[in-house]
Amino acid sequence: MSNRVKQLPDFIQKLIAEFDKLPSVGPKSAAKLVFNLLHRKEDLKILANHLNEAYNHVHSCPQCFNLTDKGLCRICSDPNRNKKIICVVSQNQDVEAIEKTNQFNGYYHLLNGLLNPLEGTTPDKLKIKELVQRIEENGIKEIILALDQSMEGEATVLYLKKLLRNYPVEISQLARGIPMGANIEYTDEATLSSALENRKKL
Amino acid sequence: MSNRVKQLPDFIQKLIAEFDKLPSVGPKSAAKLVFNLLHRKEDLKILANHLNEAYNHVHSCPQCFNLTDKGLCRICSDPNRNKKIICVVSQNQDVEAIEKTNQFNGYYHLLNGLLNPLEGTTPDKLKIKELVQRIEENGIKEIILALDQSMEGEATVLYLKKLLRNYPVEISQLARGIPMGANIEYTDEATLSSALENRKKL
């Protein structure tokens, strides 16, 4: 913390510094979170215990790279899912978002990021080699790319499309179009173009 | 969490639920913070340790009610400050904000909130009795009310002003006026009125 205050006890400064490292949390809101917690001592204890438990047990699933406290994660160890389809996502939260739809019954593969050469995220930094290995070894028939609609997402889609061309696997990506609740008037041109191009017969 | 996802391991759900309790953190950002931490295992451990340390040592200073891990807090145990002036604030963060100005050399008194009868914060819920006791016992000469410019702040100022009328103590509140960097055009009427009324001769 740059604007460290000399009167604040060390233990509070240390806590604020840790909260300050979290994404979208600045020093002011870190202080707010810490003081809130310090006034709820039982919750403070519970949070410390849960963090310790997580520290001792969390690891990446050796198959899909989702976080888990079991050997394989819950999804990879579920025998009732379709073994021939893999949905490729960039991060943990995306798995939960797709699971909530109840529309996908295959397995997942986490890349742990998206290609971004300028920030040093080159293909070897992502779990791409492991994806290819799963395709080769498990007779995967279909790969669904569920990646963000961003420069990095697009770059990753292009890279994977080219790489996987040599494998007998069907590749698709999530449909682009107008999101629920959107007004045509305020929809950006790229989205509207995609929605027109991919229009669906009624 | 209402939209609890069945595939998320228990230990992650428990962590998200704890972060979700923090002010201005919703379930989505709680998940974001937790997944970020789970990917930084050493920081996770450090945070757990700091929280445990805080749990074991934090308490309210028996004199001013600021949080501390010592007997008296650092400010109350500093003999070089002016013992005759008390700055009354509502919460911990306000102490730090005032300390940063380097303009105040007295002691503090935390009310631990502001009057808000509708939400159940009546005078007996605040550290007002203890403030009166300090004034009576320590020969305090001046009380500076440094409270928020809100309905609750105003109500608390009025209540304390009336209550302390019977004590031989000077009472002041922070000056109202135009904040640094503000445009006259966009300053609200109440602030502008105060600034006019309290105009300063050059």
mmCIF file of C-alpha atoms in Angstrom:
data_model
loop_
_atom_site.group_PDB
_atom_site.id
_atom_site.type_symbol
_atom_site.label_atom_id
_atom_site.label_comp_id
_atom_site.label_asym_id
_atom_site.label_seq_id
_atom_site.Cartn_x
_atom_site.Cartn_y
_atom_site.Cartn_z
ATOM 1 C CA MET A 1 0.000 0.000 0.000
ATOM 2 C CA SER A 2 1.377 3.350 -1.055
ATOM 3 C CA ASN A 3 -0.711 5.469 1.293
ATOM 4 C CA ARG A 4 0.104 3.379 4.330
ATOM 5 C CA VAL A 5 -1.002 5.048 7.531
ATOM 6 C CA LYS A 6 1.401 4.876 10.407
ATOM 7 C CA GLN A 7 -1.302 4.672 13.067
ATOM 8 C CA LEU A 8 -3.007 1.592 11.650
ATOM 9 C CA PRO A 9 -1.901 -1.530 13.558
ATOM 10 C CA ASP A 10 0.371 -3.870 11.596
ATOM 11 C CA PHE A 11 -2.072 -6.760 11.576
ATOM 12 C CA ILE A 12 -4.749 -4.582 9.954
ATOM 13 C CA GLN A 13 -2.270 -3.231 7.389
ATOM 14 C CA LYS A 14 -1.243 -6.776 6.486
ATOM 15 C CA LEU A 15 -4.864 -7.847 6.031
ATOM 16 C CA ILE A 16 -5.642 -4.810 3.873
ATOM 17 C CA ALA A 17 -2.565 -5.528 1.736
ATOM 18 C CA GLU A 18 -3.829 -9.079 1.087
ATOM 19 C CA PHE A 19 -7.350 -7.938 0.172
ATOM 20 C CA ASP A 20 -5.823 -5.234 -2.030
ATOM 21 C CA LYS A 21 -4.303 -8.007 -4.209
ATOM 22 C CA LEU A 22 -7.752 -9.325 -5.172
ATOM 23 C CA PRO A 23 -9.174 -8.406 -8.598
ATOM 24 C CA SER A 24 -11.234 -5.164 -8.702
ATOM 25 C CA VAL A 25 -10.425 -4.444 -5.055
ATOM 26 C CA GLY A 26 -8.473 -1.217 -4.477
ATOM 27 C CA PRO A 27 -6.886 -0.045 -1.200
ATOM 28 C CA LYS A 28 -10.030 1.845 -0.120
ATOM 29 C CA SER A 29 -12.405 -1.038 -0.614
ATOM 30 C CA ALA A 30 -9.828 -3.452 0.841
ATOM 31 C CA ALA A 31 -9.894 -1.355 4.032
ATOM 32 C CA LYS A 32 -13.693 -1.378 4.009
ATOM 33 C CA LEU A 33 -13.807 -5.175 3.683
ATOM 34 C CA VAL A 34 -11.202 -5.661 6.421
ATOM 35 C CA PHE A 35 -12.904 -3.349 8.934
ATOM 36 C CA ASN A 36 -16.215 -5.041 8.205
ATOM 37 C CA LEU A 37 -14.663 -8.449 8.918
ATOM 38 C CA LEU A 38 -12.904 -7.221 12.060
ATOM 39 C CA HIS A 39 -16.312 -6.297 13.452
ATOM 40 C CA ARG A 40 -17.663 -9.797 12.776
ATOM 41 C CA LYS A 41 -15.163 -11.901 14.642
ATOM 42 C CA GLU A 42 -16.951 -15.248 14.271
ATOM 43 C CA ASP A 43 -17.136 -14.827 10.492
ATOM 44 C CA LEU A 44 -13.465 -13.846 10.504
ATOM 45 C CA LYS A 45 -12.666 -17.174 12.147
ATOM 46 C CA ILE A 46 -14.891 -19.127 9.749
ATOM 47 C CA LEU A 47 -13.263 -17.456 6.733
ATOM 48 C CA ALA A 48 -9.768 -18.225 8.072
ATOM 49 C CA ASN A 49 -10.755 -21.873 8.562
ATOM 50 C CA HIS A 50 -12.268 -22.233 5.091
ATOM 51 C CA LEU A 51 -9.177 -20.663 3.529
ATOM 52 C CA ASN A 52 -6.931 -23.040 5.421
ATOM 53 C CA GLU A 53 -9.056 -25.995 4.365
ATOM 54 C CA ALA A 54 -8.887 -24.822 0.749
ATOM 55 C CA TYR A 55 -5.115 -24.362 1.002
ATOM 56 C CA ASN A 56 -4.693 -27.925 2.215
ATOM 57 C CA HIS A 57 -6.998 -29.618 -0.282
ATOM 58 C CA VAL A 58 -7.430 -27.631 -3.497
ATOM 59 C CA HIS A 59 -5.702 -28.738 -6.691
ATOM 60 C CA SER A 60 -6.376 -28.889 -10.436
ATOM 61 C CA CYS A 61 -8.289 -31.907 -11.735
ATOM 62 C CA PRO A 62 -5.594 -33.893 -13.633
ATOM 63 C CA GLN A 63 -8.030 -34.436 -16.531
ATOM 64 C CA CYS A 64 -9.925 -31.166 -17.106
ATOM 65 C CA PHE A 65 -7.920 -28.723 -14.899
ATOM 66 C CA ASN A 66 -10.951 -27.465 -13.005
ATOM 67 C CA LEU A 67 -10.322 -26.864 -9.286
ATOM 68 C CA THR A 68 -11.247 -29.722 -6.978
ATOM 69 C CA ASP A 69 -10.562 -31.216 -3.561
ATOM 70 C CA LYS A 70 -11.085 -34.795 -4.811
ATOM 71 C CA GLY A 71 -8.837 -36.956 -7.037
ATOM 72 C CA LEU A 72 -10.738 -36.217 -10.251
ATOM 73 C CA CYS A 73 -13.247 -33.321 -10.134
ATOM 74 C CA ARG A 74 -16.965 -34.048 -9.704
ATOM 75 C CA ILE A 75 -17.720 -33.717 -13.388
ATOM 76 C CA CYS A 76 -14.803 -35.869 -14.599
ATOM 77 C CA SER A 77 -15.714 -38.581 -12.083
ATOM 78 C CA ASP A 78 -19.381 -38.653 -13.167
ATOM 79 C CA PRO A 79 -19.817 -41.763 -15.367
ATOM 80 C CA ASN A 80 -23.233 -40.660 -16.651
ATOM 81 C CA ARG A 81 -21.922 -37.921 -18.906
ATOM 82 C CA ASN A 82 -21.172 -38.140 -22.611
ATOM 83 C CA LYS A 83 -17.513 -39.130 -22.930
ATOM 84 C CA LYS A 84 -17.272 -38.098 -26.575
ATOM 85 C CA ILE A 85 -17.879 -34.352 -26.198
ATOM 86 C CA ILE A 86 -15.558 -31.813 -24.591
ATOM 87 C CA CYS A 87 -16.503 -28.201 -23.940
ATOM 88 C CA VAL A 88 -13.389 -26.026 -23.925
ATOM 89 C CA VAL A 89 -13.525 -22.999 -21.589
ATOM 90 C CA SER A 90 -10.934 -20.530 -20.375
ATOM 91 C CA GLN A 91 -11.618 -20.472 -16.615
ATOM 92 C CA ASN A 92 -13.422 -22.065 -13.654
ATOM 93 C CA GLN A 93 -16.412 -19.704 -13.544
ATOM 94 C CA ASP A 94 -17.296 -20.564 -17.152
ATOM 95 C CA VAL A 95 -17.902 -24.202 -16.164
ATOM 96 C CA GLU A 96 -20.470 -23.109 -13.579
ATOM 97 C CA ALA A 97 -22.165 -20.755 -16.045
ATOM 98 C CA ILE A 98 -22.588 -23.570 -18.583
ATOM 99 C CA GLU A 99 -23.624 -26.136 -15.963
ATOM 100 C CA LYS A 100 -26.439 -23.820 -14.880
ATOM 101 C CA THR A 101 -28.027 -24.077 -18.327
ATOM 102 C CA ASN A 102 -28.500 -27.861 -17.879
ATOM 103 C CA GLN A 103 -27.950 -28.082 -21.652
ATOM 104 C CA PHE A 104 -24.554 -29.754 -21.697
ATOM 105 C CA ASN A 105 -23.854 -33.301 -20.619
ATOM 106 C CA GLY A 106 -20.295 -33.824 -21.800
ATOM 107 C CA TYR A 107 -16.981 -33.083 -20.096
ATOM 108 C CA TYR A 108 -14.960 -29.900 -19.847
ATOM 109 C CA HIS A 109 -11.413 -28.804 -20.545
ATOM 110 C CA LEU A 110 -10.042 -25.639 -18.968
ATOM 111 C CA LEU A 111 -7.388 -23.811 -20.944
ATOM 112 C CA ASN A 112 -6.534 -21.666 -17.900
ATOM 113 C CA GLY A 113 -6.582 -18.464 -19.911
ATOM 114 C CA LEU A 114 -6.837 -17.188 -23.477
ATOM 115 C CA LEU A 115 -4.096 -16.480 -25.999
ATOM 116 C CA ASN A 116 -2.612 -13.022 -25.484
ATOM 117 C CA PRO A 117 0.942 -12.914 -26.852
ATOM 118 C CA LEU A 118 1.413 -9.265 -25.809
ATOM 119 C CA GLU A 119 0.906 -10.262 -22.181
ATOM 120 C CA GLY A 120 2.995 -13.383 -22.585
ATOM 121 C CA THR A 121 0.145 -15.895 -22.857
ATOM 122 C CA THR A 122 1.467 -18.019 -25.713
ATOM 123 C CA PRO A 123 -0.010 -21.449 -26.645
ATOM 124 C CA ASP A 124 2.477 -23.313 -24.421
ATOM 125 C CA LYS A 125 1.108 -21.415 -21.369
ATOM 126 C CA LEU A 126 -2.378 -22.842 -21.923
ATOM 127 C CA LYS A 127 -3.523 -26.447 -21.454
ATOM 128 C CA ILE A 128 -3.630 -27.011 -25.229
ATOM 129 C CA LYS A 129 -1.159 -29.899 -25.368
ATOM 130 C CA GLU A 130 -3.306 -31.681 -22.774
ATOM 131 C CA LEU A 131 -6.452 -31.055 -24.837
ATOM 132 C CA VAL A 132 -4.855 -32.626 -27.910
ATOM 133 C CA GLN A 133 -3.774 -35.586 -25.798
ATOM 134 C CA ARG A 134 -7.351 -36.101 -24.541
ATOM 135 C CA ILE A 135 -8.650 -35.977 -28.119
ATOM 136 C CA GLU A 136 -6.061 -38.528 -29.267
ATOM 137 C CA GLU A 137 -6.447 -40.924 -26.364
ATOM 138 C CA ASN A 138 -10.188 -40.841 -25.671
ATOM 139 C CA GLY A 139 -11.722 -40.871 -29.159
ATOM 140 C CA ILE A 140 -13.396 -37.472 -28.661
ATOM 141 C CA LYS A 141 -15.952 -36.780 -31.419
ATOM 142 C CA GLU A 142 -16.872 -33.154 -30.722
ATOM 143 C CA ILE A 143 -15.207 -30.073 -29.308
ATOM 144 C CA ILE A 144 -17.339 -27.070 -28.358
ATOM 145 C CA LEU A 145 -15.332 -23.872 -27.970
ATOM 146 C CA ALA A 146 -17.071 -21.764 -25.308
ATOM 147 C CA LEU A 147 -14.702 -18.808 -25.195
ATOM 148 C CA ASP A 148 -15.245 -15.104 -24.567
ATOM 149 C CA GLN A 149 -16.222 -12.810 -27.461
ATOM 150 C CA SER A 150 -13.008 -10.824 -27.132
ATOM 151 C CA MET A 151 -9.804 -10.366 -29.132
ATOM 152 C CA GLU A 152 -8.165 -13.023 -26.975
ATOM 153 C CA GLY A 153 -11.140 -15.372 -27.331
ATOM 154 C CA GLU A 154 -11.137 -14.977 -31.107
ATOM 155 C CA ALA A 155 -7.387 -15.544 -31.341
ATOM 156 C CA THR A 156 -7.723 -18.717 -29.276
ATOM 157 C CA VAL A 157 -10.604 -19.986 -31.430
ATOM 158 C CA LEU A 158 -8.570 -19.417 -34.608
ATOM 159 C CA TYR A 159 -5.519 -21.129 -33.143
ATOM 160 C CA LEU A 160 -7.451 -24.182 -31.956
ATOM 161 C CA LYS A 161 -9.423 -24.439 -35.196
ATOM 162 C CA LYS A 162 -6.171 -24.601 -37.176
ATOM 163 C CA LEU A 163 -4.489 -26.976 -34.756
ATOM 164 C CA LEU A 164 -7.394 -29.418 -34.520
ATOM 165 C CA ARG A 165 -7.998 -29.514 -38.275
ATOM 166 C CA ASN A 166 -5.839 -32.656 -38.452
ATOM 167 C CA TYR A 167 -7.939 -34.605 -35.953
ATOM 168 C CA PRO A 168 -11.180 -36.466 -36.703
ATOM 169 C CA VAL A 169 -13.176 -34.237 -34.415
ATOM 170 C CA GLU A 170 -16.073 -31.876 -35.048
ATOM 171 C CA ILE A 171 -15.408 -28.338 -33.820
ATOM 172 C CA SER A 172 -18.079 -25.761 -33.025
ATOM 173 C CA GLN A 173 -18.270 -22.512 -31.155
ATOM 174 C CA LEU A 174 -21.140 -20.909 -29.230
ATOM 175 C CA ALA A 175 -23.697 -19.129 -31.429
ATOM 176 C CA ARG A 176 -23.408 -15.365 -31.724
ATOM 177 C CA GLY A 177 -26.518 -13.253 -31.689
ATOM 178 C CA ILE A 178 -28.714 -10.889 -29.783
ATOM 179 C CA PRO A 179 -28.714 -11.525 -26.036
ATOM 180 C CA MET A 180 -31.958 -11.930 -24.091
ATOM 181 C CA GLY A 181 -33.593 -8.620 -23.223
ATOM 182 C CA ALA A 182 -31.569 -6.586 -25.733
ATOM 183 C CA ASN A 183 -32.995 -3.796 -27.872
ATOM 184 C CA ILE A 184 -32.198 -3.910 -31.585
ATOM 185 C CA GLU A 185 -31.560 -0.160 -31.480
ATOM 186 C CA TYR A 186 -28.773 -0.480 -28.913
ATOM 187 C CA THR A 187 -27.165 -3.676 -30.192
ATOM 188 C CA ASP A 188 -23.683 -3.136 -31.636
ATOM 189 C CA GLU A 189 -23.102 -3.663 -35.356
ATOM 190 C CA ALA A 190 -20.909 -6.750 -35.058
ATOM 191 C CA THR A 191 -23.514 -8.564 -32.954
ATOM 192 C CA LEU A 192 -26.321 -7.485 -35.258
ATOM 193 C CA SER A 193 -24.359 -8.652 -38.336
ATOM 194 C CA SER A 194 -23.822 -12.067 -36.752
ATOM 195 C CA ALA A 195 -27.471 -12.284 -35.742
ATOM 196 C CA LEU A 196 -28.571 -11.498 -39.309
ATOM 197 C CA GLU A 197 -26.093 -13.896 -40.858
ATOM 198 C CA ASN A 198 -27.115 -16.722 -38.534
ATOM 199 C CA ARG A 199 -30.851 -15.995 -38.683
ATOM 200 C CA LYS A 200 -33.053 -18.957 -37.862
ATOM 201 C CA LYS A 201 -36.072 -20.083 -39.924
ATOM 202 C CA LEU A 202 -39.361 -20.060 -38.026
ATOM 203 C CA MET B 1 -26.314 -18.267 -2.154
ATOM 204 C CA SER B 2 -29.542 -18.633 -4.062
ATOM 205 C CA ASN B 3 -28.001 -19.744 -7.342
ATOM 206 C CA ARG B 4 -25.851 -22.405 -5.764
ATOM 207 C CA VAL B 5 -24.386 -24.719 -8.360
ATOM 208 C CA LYS B 6 -24.395 -28.384 -7.510
ATOM 209 C CA GLN B 7 -21.119 -29.133 -9.312
ATOM 210 C CA LEU B 8 -19.079 -26.617 -7.336
ATOM 211 C CA PRO B 9 -17.130 -28.393 -4.566
ATOM 212 C CA ASP B 10 -18.406 -27.698 -1.037
ATOM 213 C CA PHE B 11 -15.244 -25.962 0.087
ATOM 214 C CA ILE B 12 -15.498 -23.448 -2.765
ATOM 215 C CA GLN B 13 -19.200 -22.844 -2.061
ATOM 216 C CA LYS B 14 -18.434 -22.190 1.602
ATOM 217 C CA LEU B 15 -15.701 -19.697 0.713
ATOM 218 C CA ILE B 16 -17.957 -17.899 -1.774
ATOM 219 C CA ALA B 17 -20.710 -17.678 0.866
ATOM 220 C CA GLU B 18 -18.296 -15.983 3.292
ATOM 221 C CA PHE B 19 -17.051 -13.463 0.712
ATOM 222 C CA ASP B 20 -20.670 -12.833 -0.286
ATOM 223 C CA LYS B 21 -21.303 -11.470 3.243
ATOM 224 C CA LEU B 22 -18.812 -8.630 2.738
ATOM 225 C CA PRO B 23 -20.133 -5.120 1.951
ATOM 226 C CA SER B 24 -20.555 -4.352 -1.785
ATOM 227 C CA VAL B 25 -19.594 -7.918 -2.721
ATOM 228 C CA GLY B 26 -22.327 -9.867 -4.528
ATOM 229 C CA PRO B 27 -22.344 -13.609 -5.332
ATOM 230 C CA LYS B 28 -20.704 -13.083 -8.755
ATOM 231 C CA SER B 29 -17.822 -10.996 -7.480
ATOM 232 C CA ALA B 30 -17.473 -13.272 -4.435
ATOM 233 C CA ALA B 31 -16.905 -16.177 -6.862
ATOM 234 C CA LYS B 32 -14.391 -14.097 -8.816
ATOM 235 C CA LEU B 33 -12.435 -13.258 -5.652
ATOM 236 C CA VAL B 34 -12.476 -16.877 -4.463
ATOM 237 C CA PHE B 35 -11.300 -18.349 -7.768
ATOM 238 C CA ASN B 36 -8.572 -15.732 -7.937
ATOM 239 C CA LEU B 37 -7.377 -16.710 -4.443
ATOM 240 C CA LEU B 38 -7.586 -20.437 -5.200
ATOM 241 C CA HIS B 39 -5.110 -19.878 -8.008
ATOM 242 C CA ARG B 40 -2.666 -18.117 -5.675
ATOM 243 C CA LYS B 41 -2.203 -20.738 -3.010
ATOM 244 C CA GLU B 42 0.583 -19.023 -1.098
ATOM 245 C CA ASP B 43 -1.463 -15.842 -0.752
ATOM 246 C CA LEU B 44 -4.417 -17.961 0.344
ATOM 247 C CA LYS B 45 -2.291 -19.323 3.178
ATOM 248 C CA ILE B 46 -1.016 -15.865 4.143
ATOM 249 C CA LEU B 47 -4.549 -14.467 4.203
ATOM 250 C CA ALA B 48 -5.761 -17.353 6.384
ATOM 251 C CA ASN B 49 -2.880 -16.762 8.810
ATOM 252 C CA HIS B 50 -3.488 -13.009 9.022
ATOM 253 C CA LEU B 51 -7.196 -13.590 9.651
ATOM 254 C CA ASN B 52 -6.409 -16.073 12.406
ATOM 255 C CA GLU B 53 -3.954 -13.648 13.957
ATOM 256 C CA ALA B 54 -6.571 -10.890 13.818
ATOM 257 C CA TYR B 55 -9.187 -13.202 15.347
ATOM 258 C CA ASN B 56 -6.890 -13.968 18.248
ATOM 259 C CA HIS B 57 -5.732 -10.426 18.963
ATOM 260 C CA VAL B 58 -8.175 -7.795 17.723
ATOM 261 C CA HIS B 59 -10.378 -5.927 20.206
ATOM 262 C CA SER B 60 -11.781 -2.440 20.737
ATOM 263 C CA CYS B 61 -9.545 0.060 22.519
ATOM 264 C CA PRO B 62 -11.218 0.470 25.947
ATOM 265 C CA GLN B 63 -10.813 4.254 25.728
ATOM 266 C CA CYS B 64 -11.651 5.317 22.159
ATOM 267 C CA PHE B 65 -13.169 2.065 20.710
ATOM 268 C CA ASN B 66 -10.866 1.982 17.714
ATOM 269 C CA LEU B 67 -9.672 -1.520 16.770
ATOM 270 C CA THR B 68 -6.322 -2.562 18.183
ATOM 271 C CA ASP B 69 -4.212 -5.570 19.063
ATOM 272 C CA LYS B 70 -2.556 -3.792 22.008
ATOM 273 C CA GLY B 71 -3.986 -2.849 25.428
ATOM 274 C CA LEU B 72 -4.804 0.733 24.494
ATOM 275 C CA CYS B 73 -4.665 1.619 20.788
ATOM 276 C CA ARG B 74 -1.594 3.353 19.362
ATOM 277 C CA ILE B 75 -3.185 6.780 19.447
ATOM 278 C CA CYS B 76 -4.554 6.504 22.994
ATOM 279 C CA SER B 77 -1.177 5.252 24.237
ATOM 280 C CA ASP B 78 0.719 8.137 22.608
ATOM 281 C CA PRO B 79 1.582 10.627 25.413
ATOM 282 C CA ASN B 80 2.542 13.381 22.978
ATOM 283 C CA ARG B 81 -0.977 14.186 21.873
ATOM 284 C CA ASN B 82 -3.262 16.893 23.216
ATOM 285 C CA LYS B 83 -5.307 15.300 26.007
ATOM 286 C CA LYS B 84 -7.926 18.065 26.030
ATOM 287 C CA ILE B 85 -9.361 17.579 22.536
ATOM 288 C CA ILE B 86 -11.438 14.656 21.325
ATOM 289 C CA CYS B 87 -12.443 14.161 17.693
ATOM 290 C CA VAL B 88 -15.677 12.164 17.504
ATOM 291 C CA VAL B 89 -16.025 9.908 14.437
ATOM 292 C CA SER B 90 -18.458 7.157 13.492
ATOM 293 C CA GLN B 91 -16.101 4.411 12.297
ATOM 294 C CA ASN B 92 -12.511 3.135 12.086
ATOM 295 C CA GLN B 93 -11.766 4.349 8.558
ATOM 296 C CA ASP B 94 -12.560 7.945 9.551
ATOM 297 C CA VAL B 95 -9.672 7.924 12.037
ATOM 298 C CA GLU B 96 -7.231 7.035 9.264
ATOM 299 C CA ALA B 97 -8.665 9.686 6.950
ATOM 300 C CA ILE B 98 -8.169 12.401 9.585
ATOM 301 C CA GLU B 99 -4.728 11.113 10.627
ATOM 302 C CA LYS B 100 -3.586 11.436 7.013
ATOM 303 C CA THR B 101 -4.154 15.200 7.117
ATOM 304 C CA ASN B 102 -1.561 15.577 9.915
ATOM 305 C CA GLN B 103 -3.754 18.433 11.161
ATOM 306 C CA PHE B 104 -5.119 16.860 14.325
ATOM 307 C CA ASN B 105 -3.100 16.039 17.400
ATOM 308 C CA GLY B 106 -5.771 15.163 19.946
ATOM 309 C CA TYR B 107 -7.469 11.869 20.694
ATOM 310 C CA TYR B 108 -10.417 10.143 19.053
ATOM 311 C CA HIS B 109 -13.723 8.649 20.134
ATOM 312 C CA LEU B 110 -15.544 6.186 17.883
ATOM 313 C CA LEU B 111 -19.324 6.141 18.172
ATOM 314 C CA ASN B 112 -19.474 2.866 16.215
ATOM 315 C CA GLY B 113 -22.206 4.139 13.929
ATOM 316 C CA LEU B 114 -24.580 7.072 13.494
ATOM 317 C CA LEU B 115 -28.091 7.589 14.836
ATOM 318 C CA ASN B 116 -30.677 5.909 12.638
ATOM 319 C CA PRO B 117 -33.796 5.086 14.666
ATOM 320 C CA LEU B 118 -35.528 3.489 11.657
ATOM 321 C CA GLU B 119 -32.774 0.890 11.471
ATOM 322 C CA GLY B 120 -32.682 0.504 15.230
ATOM 323 C CA THR B 121 -29.573 2.611 15.884
ATOM 324 C CA THR B 122 -30.777 4.539 18.931
ATOM 325 C CA PRO B 123 -28.425 6.563 21.204
ATOM 326 C CA ASP B 124 -27.901 3.606 23.585
ATOM 327 C CA LYS B 125 -26.439 1.565 20.663
ATOM 328 C CA LEU B 126 -23.663 4.118 20.167
ATOM 329 C CA LYS B 127 -20.700 4.817 22.451
ATOM 330 C CA ILE B 128 -22.272 8.095 23.661
ATOM 331 C CA LYS B 129 -22.411 7.250 27.366
ATOM 332 C CA GLU B 130 -18.675 6.508 27.201
ATOM 333 C CA LEU B 131 -18.003 9.840 25.467
ATOM 334 C CA VAL B 132 -19.802 11.724 28.237
ATOM 335 C CA GLN B 133 -17.803 9.768 30.803
ATOM 336 C CA ARG B 134 -14.522 10.755 29.122
ATOM 337 C CA ILE B 135 -15.571 14.396 29.089
ATOM 338 C CA GLU B 136 -16.492 14.277 32.774
ATOM 339 C CA GLU B 137 -13.432 12.387 33.946
ATOM 340 C CA ASN B 138 -10.646 13.827 31.805
ATOM 341 C CA GLY B 139 -11.395 17.547 31.740
ATOM 342 C CA ILE B 140 -11.894 17.618 27.969
ATOM 343 C CA LYS B 141 -12.011 21.201 26.630
ATOM 344 C CA GLU B 142 -13.017 20.656 23.016
ATOM 345 C CA ILE B 143 -15.066 18.149 21.038
ATOM 346 C CA ILE B 144 -14.803 18.120 17.246
ATOM 347 C CA LEU B 145 -17.666 16.293 15.557
ATOM 348 C CA ALA B 146 -16.289 14.759 12.344
ATOM 349 C CA LEU B 147 -19.405 12.985 11.104
ATOM 350 C CA ASP B 148 -20.741 12.279 7.620
ATOM 351 C CA GLN B 149 -22.833 14.917 5.822
ATOM 352 C CA SER B 150 -25.855 12.635 5.771
ATOM 353 C CA MET B 151 -29.267 12.486 7.463
ATOM 354 C CA GLU B 152 -27.775 10.167 10.069
ATOM 355 C CA GLY B 153 -24.730 12.381 10.547
ATOM 356 C CA GLU B 154 -26.888 15.468 11.006
ATOM 357 C CA ALA B 155 -29.184 13.706 13.477
ATOM 358 C CA THR B 156 -26.175 12.581 15.500
ATOM 359 C CA VAL B 157 -24.694 16.104 15.509
ATOM 360 C CA LEU B 158 -28.002 17.546 16.760
ATOM 361 C CA TYR B 159 -28.337 14.910 19.457
ATOM 362 C CA LEU B 160 -24.773 15.370 20.733
ATOM 363 C CA LYS B 161 -25.011 19.161 20.601
ATOM 364 C CA LYS B 162 -28.096 19.065 22.835
ATOM 365 C CA LEU B 163 -26.653 16.458 25.172
ATOM 366 C CA LEU B 164 -23.297 18.164 25.631
ATOM 367 C CA ARG B 165 -24.780 21.639 26.206
ATOM 368 C CA ASN B 166 -24.570 21.016 29.959
ATOM 369 C CA TYR B 167 -20.826 20.328 29.951
ATOM 370 C CA PRO B 168 -18.079 22.964 29.972
ATOM 371 C CA VAL B 169 -16.786 21.849 26.593
ATOM 372 C CA GLU B 170 -16.472 23.631 23.259
ATOM 373 C CA ILE B 171 -18.210 21.777 20.441
ATOM 374 C CA SER B 172 -17.442 22.229 16.757
ATOM 375 C CA GLN B 173 -18.117 20.356 13.574
ATOM 376 C CA LEU B 174 -16.090 20.114 10.363
ATOM 377 C CA ALA B 175 -16.509 23.098 8.058
ATOM 378 C CA ARG B 176 -18.905 22.719 5.160
ATOM 379 C CA GLY B 177 -17.977 24.114 1.811
ATOM 380 C CA ILE B 178 -16.843 23.439 -1.706
ATOM 381 C CA PRO B 179 -14.577 20.397 -1.978
ATOM 382 C CA MET B 180 -11.213 20.582 -3.768
ATOM 383 C CA GLY B 181 -11.515 20.348 -7.528
ATOM 384 C CA ALA B 182 -15.253 21.093 -7.599
ATOM 385 C CA ASN B 183 -16.964 23.309 -10.166
ATOM 386 C CA ILE B 184 -19.339 25.967 -8.842
ATOM 387 C CA GLU B 185 -21.744 25.062 -11.635
ATOM 388 C CA TYR B 186 -22.081 21.469 -10.483
ATOM 389 C CA THR B 187 -22.038 22.071 -6.724
ATOM 390 C CA ASP B 188 -25.372 21.314 -5.053
ATOM 391 C CA GLU B 189 -27.375 24.164 -3.503
ATOM 392 C CA ALA B 190 -26.977 23.084 0.110
ATOM 393 C CA THR B 191 -23.179 22.972 -0.200
ATOM 394 C CA LEU B 192 -23.115 26.286 -2.047
ATOM 395 C CA SER B 193 -25.325 27.921 0.598
ATOM 396 C CA SER B 194 -23.009 26.736 3.359
ATOM 397 C CA ALA B 195 -19.980 27.918 1.425
ATOM 398 C CA LEU B 196 -21.507 31.383 0.993
ATOM 399 C CA GLU B 197 -22.609 31.620 4.595
ATOM 400 C CA ASN B 198 -19.201 30.584 5.881
ATOM 401 C CA ARG B 199 -17.217 32.661 3.382
ATOM 402 C CA LYS B 200 -13.717 33.550 4.499
ATOM 403 C CA LYS B 201 -12.169 37.032 4.355
ATOM 404 C CA LEU B 202 -9.027 37.272 2.213
#
